Coordinates of C-alpha atoms in Angstrom, one line a residue:
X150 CA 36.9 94.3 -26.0
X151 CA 38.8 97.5 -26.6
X152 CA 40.2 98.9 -23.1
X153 CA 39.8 102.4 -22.4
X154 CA 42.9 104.2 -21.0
X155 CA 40.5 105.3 -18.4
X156 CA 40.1 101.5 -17.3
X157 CA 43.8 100.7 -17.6
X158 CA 44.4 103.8 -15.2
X159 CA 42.1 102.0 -13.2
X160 CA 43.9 98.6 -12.6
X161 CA 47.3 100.7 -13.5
X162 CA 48.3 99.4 -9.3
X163 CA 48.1 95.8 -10.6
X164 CA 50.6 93.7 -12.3
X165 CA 47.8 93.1 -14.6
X166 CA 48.2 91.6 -18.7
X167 CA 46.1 92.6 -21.0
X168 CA 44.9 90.4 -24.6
X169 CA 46.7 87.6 -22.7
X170 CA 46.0 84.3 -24.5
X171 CA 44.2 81.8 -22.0
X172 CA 45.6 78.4 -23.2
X173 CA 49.0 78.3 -20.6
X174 CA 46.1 78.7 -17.5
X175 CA 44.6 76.0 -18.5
X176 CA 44.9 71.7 -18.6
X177 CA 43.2 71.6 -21.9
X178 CA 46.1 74.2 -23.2
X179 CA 43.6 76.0 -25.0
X180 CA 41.8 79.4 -25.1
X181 CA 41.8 82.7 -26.6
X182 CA 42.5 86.1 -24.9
X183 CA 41.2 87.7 -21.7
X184 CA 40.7 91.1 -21.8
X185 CA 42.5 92.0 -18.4
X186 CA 44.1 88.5 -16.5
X187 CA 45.7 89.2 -13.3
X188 CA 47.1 86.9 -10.1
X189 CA 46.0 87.8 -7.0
X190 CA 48.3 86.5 -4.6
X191 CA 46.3 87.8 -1.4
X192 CA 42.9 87.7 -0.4
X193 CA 43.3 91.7 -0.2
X194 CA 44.0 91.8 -3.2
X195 CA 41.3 89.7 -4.7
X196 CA 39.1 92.1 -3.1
X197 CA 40.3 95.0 -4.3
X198 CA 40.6 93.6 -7.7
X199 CA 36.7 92.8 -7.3
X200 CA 35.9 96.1 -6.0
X201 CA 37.8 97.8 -9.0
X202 CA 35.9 95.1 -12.0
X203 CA 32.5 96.9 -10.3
X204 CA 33.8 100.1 -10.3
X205 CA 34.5 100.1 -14.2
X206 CA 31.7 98.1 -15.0
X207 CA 33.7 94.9 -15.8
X208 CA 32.3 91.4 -15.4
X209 CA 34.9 89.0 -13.6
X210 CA 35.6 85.2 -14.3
X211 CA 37.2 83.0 -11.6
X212 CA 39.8 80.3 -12.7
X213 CA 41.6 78.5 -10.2
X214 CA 43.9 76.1 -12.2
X215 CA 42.1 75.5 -15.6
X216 CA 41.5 71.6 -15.0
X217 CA 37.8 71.6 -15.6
X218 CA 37.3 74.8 -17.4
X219 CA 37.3 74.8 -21.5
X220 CA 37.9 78.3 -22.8
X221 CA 36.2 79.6 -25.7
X222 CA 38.8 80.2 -29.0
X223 CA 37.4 84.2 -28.7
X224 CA 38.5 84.5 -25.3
X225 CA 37.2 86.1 -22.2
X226 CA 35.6 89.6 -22.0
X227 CA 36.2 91.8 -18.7
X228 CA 38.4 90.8 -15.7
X229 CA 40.0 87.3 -15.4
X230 CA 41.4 86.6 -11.9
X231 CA 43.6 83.4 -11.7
X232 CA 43.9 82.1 -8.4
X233 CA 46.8 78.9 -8.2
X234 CA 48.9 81.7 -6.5
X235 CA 46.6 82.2 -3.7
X236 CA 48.2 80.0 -1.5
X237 CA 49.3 79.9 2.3
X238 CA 50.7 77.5 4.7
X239 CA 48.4 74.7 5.4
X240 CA 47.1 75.1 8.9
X241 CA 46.0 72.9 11.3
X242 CA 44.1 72.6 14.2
X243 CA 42.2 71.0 16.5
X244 CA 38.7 70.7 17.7
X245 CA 37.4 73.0 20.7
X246 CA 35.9 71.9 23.3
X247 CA 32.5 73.5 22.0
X248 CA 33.0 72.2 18.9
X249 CA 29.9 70.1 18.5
X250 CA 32.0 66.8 16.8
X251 CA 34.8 67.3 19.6
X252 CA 36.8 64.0 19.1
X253 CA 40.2 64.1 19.8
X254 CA 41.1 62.5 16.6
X255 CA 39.5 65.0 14.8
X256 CA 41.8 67.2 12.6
X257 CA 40.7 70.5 10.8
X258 CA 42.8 71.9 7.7
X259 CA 42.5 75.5 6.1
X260 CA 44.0 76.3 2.9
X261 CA 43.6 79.4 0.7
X262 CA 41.2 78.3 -2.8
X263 CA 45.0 78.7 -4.8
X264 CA 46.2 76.0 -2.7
X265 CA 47.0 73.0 -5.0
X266 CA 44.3 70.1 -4.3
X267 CA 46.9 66.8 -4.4
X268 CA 49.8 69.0 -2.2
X269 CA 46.7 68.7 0.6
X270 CA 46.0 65.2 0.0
X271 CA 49.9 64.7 0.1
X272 CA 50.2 66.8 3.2
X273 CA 47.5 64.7 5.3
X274 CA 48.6 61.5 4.0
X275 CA 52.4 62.2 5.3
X276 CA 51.0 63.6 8.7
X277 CA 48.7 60.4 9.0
X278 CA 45.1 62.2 8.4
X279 CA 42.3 60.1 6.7
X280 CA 39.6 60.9 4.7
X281 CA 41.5 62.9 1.8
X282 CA 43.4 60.0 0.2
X283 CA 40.0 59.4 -2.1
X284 CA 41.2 63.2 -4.1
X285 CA 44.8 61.6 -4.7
X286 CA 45.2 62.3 -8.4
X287 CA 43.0 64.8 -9.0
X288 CA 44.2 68.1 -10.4
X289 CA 43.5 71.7 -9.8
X290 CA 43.3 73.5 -6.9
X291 CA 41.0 73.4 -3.9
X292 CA 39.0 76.6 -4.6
X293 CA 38.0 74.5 -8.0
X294 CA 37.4 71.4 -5.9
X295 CA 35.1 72.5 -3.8
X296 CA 33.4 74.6 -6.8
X297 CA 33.0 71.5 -8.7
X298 CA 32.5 69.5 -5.4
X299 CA 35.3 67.3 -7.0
X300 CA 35.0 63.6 -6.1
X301 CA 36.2 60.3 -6.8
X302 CA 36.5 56.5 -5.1
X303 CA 33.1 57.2 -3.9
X304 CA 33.0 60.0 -2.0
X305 CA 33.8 63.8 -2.5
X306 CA 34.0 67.5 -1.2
X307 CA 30.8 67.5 0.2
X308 CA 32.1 64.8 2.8
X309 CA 34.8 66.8 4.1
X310 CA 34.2 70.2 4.0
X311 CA 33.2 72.0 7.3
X312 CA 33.2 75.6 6.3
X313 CA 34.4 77.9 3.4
X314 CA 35.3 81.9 3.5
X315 CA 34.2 83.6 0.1
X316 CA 34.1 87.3 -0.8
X317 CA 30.2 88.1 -1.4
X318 CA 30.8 90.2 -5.2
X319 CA 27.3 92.0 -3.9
X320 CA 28.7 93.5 -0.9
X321 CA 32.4 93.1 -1.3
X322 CA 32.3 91.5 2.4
X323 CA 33.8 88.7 3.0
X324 CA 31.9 86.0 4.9
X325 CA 32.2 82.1 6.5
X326 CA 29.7 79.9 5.3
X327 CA 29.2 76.4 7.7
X328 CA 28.3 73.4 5.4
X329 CA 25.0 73.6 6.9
X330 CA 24.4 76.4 4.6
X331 CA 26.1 74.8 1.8
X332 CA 24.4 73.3 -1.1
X333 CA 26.9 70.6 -2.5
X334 CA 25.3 68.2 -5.9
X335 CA 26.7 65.6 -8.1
X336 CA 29.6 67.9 -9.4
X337 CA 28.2 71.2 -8.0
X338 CA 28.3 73.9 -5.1
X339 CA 25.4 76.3 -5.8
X340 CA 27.0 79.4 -5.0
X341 CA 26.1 82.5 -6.8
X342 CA 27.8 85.2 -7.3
X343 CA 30.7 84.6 -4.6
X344 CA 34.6 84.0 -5.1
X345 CA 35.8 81.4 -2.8
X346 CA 38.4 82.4 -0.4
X347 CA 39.6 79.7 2.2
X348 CA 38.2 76.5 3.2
X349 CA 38.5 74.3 6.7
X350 CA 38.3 70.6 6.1
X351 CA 37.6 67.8 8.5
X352 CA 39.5 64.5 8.9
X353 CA 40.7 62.1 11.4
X354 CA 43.8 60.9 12.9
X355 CA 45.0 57.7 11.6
X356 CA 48.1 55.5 11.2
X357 CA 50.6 57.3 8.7
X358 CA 51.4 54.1 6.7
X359 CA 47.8 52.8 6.3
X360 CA 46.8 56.7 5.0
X361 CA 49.8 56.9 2.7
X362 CA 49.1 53.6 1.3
X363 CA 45.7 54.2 0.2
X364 CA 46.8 57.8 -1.0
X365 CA 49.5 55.7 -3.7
X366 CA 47.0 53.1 -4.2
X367 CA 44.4 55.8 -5.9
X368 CA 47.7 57.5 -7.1
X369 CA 48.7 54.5 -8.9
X370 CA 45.5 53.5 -10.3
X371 CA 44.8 57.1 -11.6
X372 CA 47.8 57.4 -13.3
X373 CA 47.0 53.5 -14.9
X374 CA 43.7 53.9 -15.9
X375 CA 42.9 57.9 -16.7
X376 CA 45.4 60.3 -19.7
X377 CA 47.0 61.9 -16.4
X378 CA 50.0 63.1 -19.3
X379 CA 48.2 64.6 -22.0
X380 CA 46.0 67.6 -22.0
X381 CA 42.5 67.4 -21.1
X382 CA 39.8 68.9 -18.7
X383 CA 39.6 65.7 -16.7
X384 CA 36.2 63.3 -17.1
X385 CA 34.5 65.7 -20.0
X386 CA 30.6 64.4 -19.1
X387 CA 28.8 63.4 -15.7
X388 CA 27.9 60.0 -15.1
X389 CA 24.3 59.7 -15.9
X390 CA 22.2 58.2 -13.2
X391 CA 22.2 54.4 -13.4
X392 CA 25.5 51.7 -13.1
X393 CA 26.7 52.9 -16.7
X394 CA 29.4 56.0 -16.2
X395 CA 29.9 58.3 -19.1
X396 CA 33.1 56.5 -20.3
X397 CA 31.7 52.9 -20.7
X398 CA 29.1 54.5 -22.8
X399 CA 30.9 56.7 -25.1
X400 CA 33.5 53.6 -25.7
X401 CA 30.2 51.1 -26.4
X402 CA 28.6 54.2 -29.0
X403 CA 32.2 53.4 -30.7
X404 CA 33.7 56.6 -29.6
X405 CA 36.5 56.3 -28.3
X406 CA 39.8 57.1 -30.5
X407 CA 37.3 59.4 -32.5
X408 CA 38.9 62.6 -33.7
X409 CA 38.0 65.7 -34.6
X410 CA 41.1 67.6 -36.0
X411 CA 43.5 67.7 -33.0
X412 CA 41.0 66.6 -30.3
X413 CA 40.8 63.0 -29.9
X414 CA 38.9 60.9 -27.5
X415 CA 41.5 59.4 -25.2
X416 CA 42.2 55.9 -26.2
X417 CA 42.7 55.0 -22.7
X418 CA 39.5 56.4 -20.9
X419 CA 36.4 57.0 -23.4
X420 CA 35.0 60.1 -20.8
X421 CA 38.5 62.0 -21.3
X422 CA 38.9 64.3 -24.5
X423 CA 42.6 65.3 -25.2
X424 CA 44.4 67.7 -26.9
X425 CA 47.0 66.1 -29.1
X426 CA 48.9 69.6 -29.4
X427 CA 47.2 71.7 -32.3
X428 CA 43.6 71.6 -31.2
X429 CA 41.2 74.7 -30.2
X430 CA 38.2 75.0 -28.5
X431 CA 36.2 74.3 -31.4
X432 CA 37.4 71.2 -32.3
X433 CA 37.1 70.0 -28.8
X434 CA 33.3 71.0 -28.9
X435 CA 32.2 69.6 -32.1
X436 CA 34.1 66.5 -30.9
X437 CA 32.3 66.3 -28.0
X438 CA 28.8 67.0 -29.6
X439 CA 29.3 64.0 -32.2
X440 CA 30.0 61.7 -28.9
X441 CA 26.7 63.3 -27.3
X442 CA 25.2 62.7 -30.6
X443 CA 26.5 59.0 -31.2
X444 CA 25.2 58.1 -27.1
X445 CA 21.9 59.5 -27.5
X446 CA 21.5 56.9 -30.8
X447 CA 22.4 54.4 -29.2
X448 CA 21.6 54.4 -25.8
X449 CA 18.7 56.9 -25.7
X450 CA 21.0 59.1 -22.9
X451 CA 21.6 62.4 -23.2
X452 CA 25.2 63.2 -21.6
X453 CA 25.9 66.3 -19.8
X454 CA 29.4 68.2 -19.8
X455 CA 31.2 68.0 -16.4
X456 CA 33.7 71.2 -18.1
X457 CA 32.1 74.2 -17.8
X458 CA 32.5 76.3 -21.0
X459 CA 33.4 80.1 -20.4
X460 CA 34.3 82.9 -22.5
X461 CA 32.5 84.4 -25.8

């Protein structure tokens, strides 16, 4: 998209970039240009941004930090706000007395959506806090995490997440949302047309050691088991319903290690896709559609991405 001077005047009082190519925001190290890409570093400032974007007519994209997002070779038209520098100091507090679960070993954490998702987990495993050590390993930030309702060891986002702040992109008001109002899937939170803000999670107090144990035993089998070095999006498809995840399938279809250019199926976990350096977008779609392909043949299963796919 060709920028008027008119719209540049308009986002003059951001440090905004402009054509900036996408593949340094995110894992996968791929993507072509976004029109207009700024960082908000305040929640006043993601407003304003916002407000601005419906002022000149500009469609806005989200990104927290690129772990689960594969973006198109063509880039991303309109406004594209990054948000890993939204971040704040993790707060904590306790449960009212009107709180309805008022235990006293109850804990509550807030973070701003930039905040990085394992410096949480690492945060409440070294204050002795439970119930976070199951996201140990997991990238991104926890904006994306609770977008994505990121889970892992059996349980997820949903299980811990009491309330979220978002800016509604229909009003430009921000408002709290209890999870009661939440609706939280398999690798989902169905929120339309909102950019989420802060978030309050619950957890209980616990003995430090036994927390930070279980935090380094997910660590350790993460990093053993999954491409944690090499760029990817993280798991590429959702486990299809059944005991068979995505990975054991694509590895008995005789995927795994299967290339297509510079994308390669990761030799160590069949559901990860990498990028061996040169790939693009392209390459990392086609791959993927030849290992959709060679799954349906032989299982009669039709995978479905976990990465979301944005831009042109």
């Amino acid at each position: 998209m060709v920028l008027s001077d008119n719209i540049k005047n308009m986002f003059a009082s951001f440090a905004l970039q402009t054509q900036k190519a996408m593949d340094r925001y995110t894992s996968f190290r791929v993507g072509g240009p976004a029109d207009i890409l700024v960082l908000p570093q305040t929640v006043e400032q993601v407003i304003a941004l916002a407000k601005t974007a419906h002022s000149a007519q500009l469609p806005i994209t989200i990104i927290g930090a690129g772990t689960n997002v594969l973006i198109s070779d063509k880039g991303i038209r309109g406004l594209v706000m990054v948000l890993t520098r939204l971040q704040q100091n993790i707060e904590q507090t306790e449960p009212s007395i009107d709180t309805v679960d008022a235990s006293p070993d109850r804990i509550y954490l807030t973070a701003l959506a930039g905040e990085p998702l394992n410096r949480l987990c690492r945060y409440a495993a070294d204050a002795g806090l439970a119930g976070l050590a199951w996201a140990a390993g997991i990238p991104g930030t926890i904006g994306g995490a609770v977008m994505m309702n990121a889970g892992s060891f059996g349980s997820d986002m949903s299980r811990v997440v009491t309330k979220i702040e978002v800016l509604d992109l229909n009003t430009f008001k921000t408002m709290v949302l209890p999870v009661s109002l939440l609706q939280f899937s398999y690798r989902k939170l169905a929120l339309e047309n909102s950019i989420v803000l802060k978030i309050t999670i619950r957890l209980s107090r616990a003995d430090a050691e036994t927390v930070r144990d279980e935090f380094n035993r997910n660590l350790k089998t993460k990093q053993s088991t999954q491409p944690v070095s090499q760029a990817s999006a993280g798991c590429f498809f959702q486990n299809p319903p059944g005991d068979k995840p995505a990975g054991f399938l694509i590895e008995q279809a005789g995927m795994k290690r299967a290339r297509c250019n510079g994308a390669m199926v990761s030799d160590l976990h069949a559901n990860f896709i990498v990028n061996h350096g040169n790939a693009c977008a392209s390459d990392i779609l086609n791959l993927a559609d030849q290992v959709k392909k060679s799954v349906y043949e032989k299982f009669g299963i039709n995978l479905k991405e976990e990465v979301k796919t944005i831009g042109d």
